[in-house]
């Protein structure tokens, strides 16, 4: 009762207000006339439906099926769905005088006739529904002028011919429904231009020539219309690498045999069970469902057994927990390309897959024994059995497979190689990744054809085998996290014209860095965590492609390598924990993003003017990973996760002078560390700098002011004044310490990239605070 009376009061007051301000609520007379005339354009066989309430002496905004804009009083919505309208929509219909219409729904009426081109007069239309209206003839191309249109439904009509290409200019369209509209001819390629489109329903038409539908690698989202699978002529449907979501409906395919040969749905966000009706797509040759989220459900492999023509089957990372017996696939006689990574596999030792496989990826499949069926796969080119639990020795027969060139056995428990010493050398491998196992000496003899070799995280020891120098095609060499000792072989010069990635990180390598081992094509050089002494090799100056240089935690004893500034692509330079000394100056690195010089013996003062420009820095994104170099895009997850890790670390050097007040203004620096230097004077004011823990300033005998307990006795204010006087001293300072400006254009994304390589490691161990990086 309460609610009812409340409603009554509200509607009463509305009526009263309505009378009080008629201008706002009465419809415009010309629009009322247009509506009344429109009503009279039709015959009403039985009754007049909604239009029955339309009377000349009432406010048309109060009529059934009408909505007006409360501010302007214009008729903006006309909903006459199922209103017994009989008769054609004439091209001079008074409907087209309702210029302000945003929604027009004439669905389920008998408008027997054509859809007049003058529909485009209603140029503000957002929603147009002419569902089941007995319309025929051509769909007018003037529809393309309705530039605000978001929803178009022309389903269940008897149109003639194709969908006009002008529909491709409806770039706000999100939903397009043309079910049973007798559309024929080509699938309108213009639709592929509509980036907002989340719903296309083209069921039951007469589209005859759609053969290829490839929109892979875009950002299409929403669900995939089942109608796509109903297009009888479709041969190639590639929706891979988009953001399509939801369970997939394939509809009832049994009516006519599908011609679909290629179906790529991989790397989207599909979820739910794999549709059983896939098994009806009997012409399929290539099927990619990778990264389909089955929500830990079961994948019924029998679905695929009907697809006898399959040559390519990619089912990796389907988030399924069930164990799949690989022998099921022995029915697929043409299979040549199989990726089941991430699926728990049962592989019988006697299994024999009859079809010759060229590409086989069985990473993270819970495999505990080297799959023997591979031995008879003599056409195998690519084998990835990484991230399993296979122990013991890598079988000798593997290297006898004649065309195998990519072998990835990383992240297992292998401890050696079966067979003679030169068993690998005699094969023609190009890529060999044996990292993260328990391999130990003897170091294998490698084939001269090798371009990529990684044995990181194993137990190899002793001097680096000079045999490696025979690999004159080597592009990537990763020996990190072993126990190699001795010096870097001079004969590395043998691949100095091919090598782009060299990673010797975390071994016990000593001696000086031989100049001749530096190749001009180097993009990434990481020798961090070794015992290398002497100077940085000056031949680095020839590495114009160098992006990543990390020599942290060695015994390099050298002046600041300002000459590296001539490397146009250098983005990350890490010199921390060495014996670099002297002043740091003249640094204008064109692309430097990360610059870590902490824990050295640098001396000198901090010039204030180099901080001033920092907040204006900006740059495009380039993310570098140490091994191998990878440039990742902005969309990378790392980029987002770590943007607030912004710190400046100058700790553990012998820097003197005062901390420049400008540093207090750099709001993007979340953390700073000035500890263990010889800095003096007041700590500058500024929220960022004052919010630091006092330990960030510790062990600088002359520093004073908050957050330290030691007060300066009024010197804090002086610090601000000093800032103003500094212009005079500028000249002098240009010659000293411009190292701060080296941090040009630091980008958060780069930090993300470093994560992958080694800073993640640092991060994990809480060292990130000591890394000097500067951001925009
Ligand atoms: C509505 O009434 C007005 C005035 O009474 C008249 O001028 C107008 O022609 C009428 N409109 C229709 C469509 O009957
Ligand atoms: C639809 O309209 C056409 C012509 O205007 C008429 O011949 C037909 O009988 C109508 N159909 C219905 C179901 O009213
Ligand atoms: C609209 O055109 C038809 C012919 O197509 C004509 O009979 C009718 O009088 C016209 N109506 C108006 C309002 O001009
Ligand atoms: C769309 O509008 C433009 C300009 O208003 C006009 O020249 C063109 O003919 C219209 N296109 C169609 C298909 O009606
Ligand atoms: C459907 O379209 C075809 C070709 O465009 C045409 O020949 C046929 O008459 C249309 N069917 C109907 C019921 O209008
Ligand atoms: C898609 O849009 C581009 C640029 O807007 C245009 O050049 C191209 O012709 C359009 N393609 C189709 C099929 O309409
Ligand atoms: C489909 O289109 C073809 C011509 O493209 C036509 O011959 C055939 O009659 C149409 N089928 C239907 C059901 O309209
Ligand atoms: C699928 O189509 C077949 C024959 O065309 C029909 O017998 C069956 O009932 C349909 N199934 C569904 C779920 O519509
Ligand atoms: C080998 O496999 C591991 C784990 O799947 C992967 O991280 C690595 O990138 C692969 N190595 C190469 C060289 O492709
Ligand atoms: C290098 O390692 C080997 C084996 O671990 C050891 O025998 C040798 O003494 C080491 N050489 C040096 C210089 O440390
Ligand atoms: C360097 O490569 C050449 C072949 O190009 C080879 O003969 C030589 O033995 C290699 N040097 C070493 C130290 O392996
Ligand atoms: C160095 O490698 C060893 C394995 O050889 C590993 O245990 C250790 O954590 C690594 N240390 C660093 C700093 O990467």
PDB file of C-alpha atoms and ligand atoms in Angstrom, residues 45 86-87 110 112 134, ligand 2:
ATOM      1  CA  UNK A  45      -7.310  -5.113 -40.588  1.00  0.00           C
ATOM      2  CA  UNK A  86      -0.379  -3.151 -43.053  1.00  0.00           C
ATOM      3  CA  UNK A  87       1.073  -1.522 -46.106  1.00  0.00           C
ATOM      4  CA  UNK A 110       3.298  -6.227 -42.543  1.00  0.00           C
ATOM      5  CA  UNK A 112       5.050  -5.577 -47.668  1.00  0.00           C
ATOM      6  CA  UNK A 134       7.778  -8.710 -45.195  1.00  0.00           C
TER       7      UNK A 134
HETATM    8  C1  LIG B   2       0.238  -7.844 -45.859  1.00  0.00           C
HETATM    9  O1  LIG B   2       0.040  -6.794 -46.756  1.00  0.00           O
HETATM   10  C2  LIG B   2      -0.219  -7.202 -48.071  1.00  0.00           C
HETATM   11  C3  LIG B   2      -0.270  -6.013 -48.967  1.00  0.00           C
HETATM   12  O2  LIG B   2      -0.260  -4.846 -48.283  1.00  0.00           O
HETATM   13  C4  LIG B   2      -1.527  -7.975 -48.060  1.00  0.00           C
HETATM   14  O3  LIG B   2      -1.756  -8.443 -49.348  1.00  0.00           O
HETATM   15  C5  LIG B   2      -1.416  -9.141 -47.104  1.00  0.00           C
HETATM   16  O4  LIG B   2      -2.635  -9.789 -47.003  1.00  0.00           O
HETATM   17  C6  LIG B   2      -1.016  -8.668 -45.754  1.00  0.00           C
HETATM   18  N1  LIG B   2      -0.774  -9.811 -44.897  1.00  0.00           N
HETATM   19  C7  LIG B   2      -1.317  -9.909 -43.689  1.00  0.00           C
HETATM   20  C8  LIG B   2      -0.981 -11.137 -42.920  1.00  0.00           C
HETATM   21  O5  LIG B   2      -2.087  -9.068 -43.240  1.00  0.00           O
END
